[in-house]
C-alpha atoms as one frame of an Amber mdcrd trajectory, in Angstrom:
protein
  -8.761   1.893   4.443  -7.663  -1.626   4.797  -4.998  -2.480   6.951  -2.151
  -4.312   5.860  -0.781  -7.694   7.414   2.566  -6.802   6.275   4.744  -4.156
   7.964   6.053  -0.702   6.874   9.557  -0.923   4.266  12.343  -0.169   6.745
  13.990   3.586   6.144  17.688   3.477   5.883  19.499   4.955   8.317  20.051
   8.809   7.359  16.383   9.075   6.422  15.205   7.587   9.475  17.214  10.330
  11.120  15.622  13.025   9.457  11.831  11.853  10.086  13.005  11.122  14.018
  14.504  14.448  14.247  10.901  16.124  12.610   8.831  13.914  15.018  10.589
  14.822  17.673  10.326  18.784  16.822   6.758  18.251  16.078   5.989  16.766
  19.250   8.452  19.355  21.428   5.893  21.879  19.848   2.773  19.953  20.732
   3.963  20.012  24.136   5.109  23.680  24.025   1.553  24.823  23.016  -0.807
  22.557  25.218   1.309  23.844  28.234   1.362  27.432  26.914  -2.583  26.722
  27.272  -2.334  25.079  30.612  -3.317  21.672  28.568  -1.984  19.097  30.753
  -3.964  15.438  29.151  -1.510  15.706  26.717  -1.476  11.913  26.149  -5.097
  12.431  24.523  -3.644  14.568  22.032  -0.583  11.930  21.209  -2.893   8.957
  21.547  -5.179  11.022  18.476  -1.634  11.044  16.726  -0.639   7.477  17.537
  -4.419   6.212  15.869  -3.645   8.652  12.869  -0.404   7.922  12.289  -0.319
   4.152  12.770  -3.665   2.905  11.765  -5.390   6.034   9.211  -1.493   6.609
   7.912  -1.682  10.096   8.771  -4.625  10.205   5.844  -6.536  13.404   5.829
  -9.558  11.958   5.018  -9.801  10.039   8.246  -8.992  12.626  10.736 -12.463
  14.041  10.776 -13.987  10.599  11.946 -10.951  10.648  14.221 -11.715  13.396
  16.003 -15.500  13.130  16.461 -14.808   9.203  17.511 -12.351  10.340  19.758
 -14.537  13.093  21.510 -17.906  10.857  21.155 -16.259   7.966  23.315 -14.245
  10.946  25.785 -17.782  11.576  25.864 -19.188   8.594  26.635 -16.707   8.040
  29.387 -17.468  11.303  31.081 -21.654  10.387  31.330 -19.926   7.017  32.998
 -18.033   9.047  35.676 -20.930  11.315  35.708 -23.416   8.451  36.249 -21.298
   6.879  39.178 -20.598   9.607  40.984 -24.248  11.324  40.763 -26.236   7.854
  40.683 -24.298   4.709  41.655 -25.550   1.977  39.919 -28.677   3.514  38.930
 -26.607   6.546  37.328 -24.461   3.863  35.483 -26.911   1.630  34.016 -28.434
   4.400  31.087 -24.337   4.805  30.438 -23.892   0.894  29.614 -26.930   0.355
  27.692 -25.615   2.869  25.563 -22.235   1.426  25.325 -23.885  -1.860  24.061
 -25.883  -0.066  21.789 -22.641   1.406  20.164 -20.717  -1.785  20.235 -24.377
  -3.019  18.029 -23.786  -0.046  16.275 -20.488  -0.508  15.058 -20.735  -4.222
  14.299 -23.733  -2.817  12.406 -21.612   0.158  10.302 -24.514   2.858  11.646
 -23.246   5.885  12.288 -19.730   5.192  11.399 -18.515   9.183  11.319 -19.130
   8.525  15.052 -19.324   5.381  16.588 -16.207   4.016  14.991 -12.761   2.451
  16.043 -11.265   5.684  17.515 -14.913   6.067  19.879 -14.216   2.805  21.262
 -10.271   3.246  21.240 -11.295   6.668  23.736 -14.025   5.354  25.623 -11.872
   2.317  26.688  -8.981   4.592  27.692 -10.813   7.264  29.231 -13.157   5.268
  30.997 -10.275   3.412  32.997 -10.761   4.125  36.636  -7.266   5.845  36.956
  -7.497   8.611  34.414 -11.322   9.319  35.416 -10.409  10.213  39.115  -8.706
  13.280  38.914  -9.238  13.780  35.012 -10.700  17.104  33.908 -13.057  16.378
  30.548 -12.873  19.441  28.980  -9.180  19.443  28.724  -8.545  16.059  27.530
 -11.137  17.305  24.596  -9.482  20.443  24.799  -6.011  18.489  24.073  -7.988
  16.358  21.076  -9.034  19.577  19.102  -5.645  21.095  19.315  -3.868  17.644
  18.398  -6.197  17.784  15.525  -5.377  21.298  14.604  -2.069  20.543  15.218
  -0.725  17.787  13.463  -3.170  18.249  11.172  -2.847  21.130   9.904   1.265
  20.583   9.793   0.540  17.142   7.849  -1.409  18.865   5.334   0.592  22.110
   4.752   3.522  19.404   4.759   1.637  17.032   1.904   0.471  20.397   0.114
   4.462  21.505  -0.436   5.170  18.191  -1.383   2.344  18.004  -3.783   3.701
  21.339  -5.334   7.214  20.276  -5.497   6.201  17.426  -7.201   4.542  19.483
  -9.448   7.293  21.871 -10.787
């Protein structure tokens, strides 16, 4: 999907009300869940919905390269934390060669369901120094499926109603 050099039509106002008052119930029940399941990388999950929404335009066909970018370069990140901590230099070196390989990869268009925008998009953000010090892996993938689940499964029962009201 190509994206466009020209922005979005502006909503008017009472319309723009409505989809701010849905995003904002959506999200209160993204956050409701992922702390019901003691999920507390939220922000993975939002920056999954932030990618969708904003570059894929919340199209279904993209979220599955979305989510197995976004847990390939979560990944990636973790065998680079991994690498430091067990290895120093030595346990970081393996992790970088393979980060060039994927940047040749993607200039290249191999492997695209999983070296793709999103894999670099979550390997740069998760690999920041900040997030890796205290940062448990498994819930920040934990918080990707369920984003994925999530707001993707309410997007598509949401564009399958439409598509039936259309219909009748």
């Amino acid at each position: 999907m190509a994206v466009s050099d020209q922005p979005a039509p502006a909503m008017g106002g009472g319309m723009a009300a409505i989809v701010t008052g849905g995003v904002v119930l959506l999200i209160a029940g993204f956050i409701a869940l992922g702390l019901l399941l003691g999920l507390t990388p939220l922000y993975a999950g939002f920056l999954l919905l932030w990618y969708w929404g904003s570059v894929d335009m919340v199209a279904r066909k993209a979220l599955a390269p979305l989510l197995i970018g976004a847990c390939g370069g979560t990944a990636t990140a973790w065998l680079l934390q991994y690498g430091a901590v067990h290895g120093g230099l030595a346990g970081v070196a393996p992790v970088l060669g393979l980060i060039v390989a994927a940047i040749y990869f993607q200039l290249r268009g191999w492997l695209p369901l999983l070296i793709n925008r999103p894999y670099m998009l979550y390997l740069t953000v998760m690999a920041a120094p900040l997030l890796q010090a205290g940062e448990s892996f498994a819930h920040v993938m934990a918080s990707i499926a369920l984003a994925t689940l999530y707001f993707g499964g309410i997007v598509t029962l949401g564009q399958i109603i439409a598509a039936r009201r259309a219909a009748a």
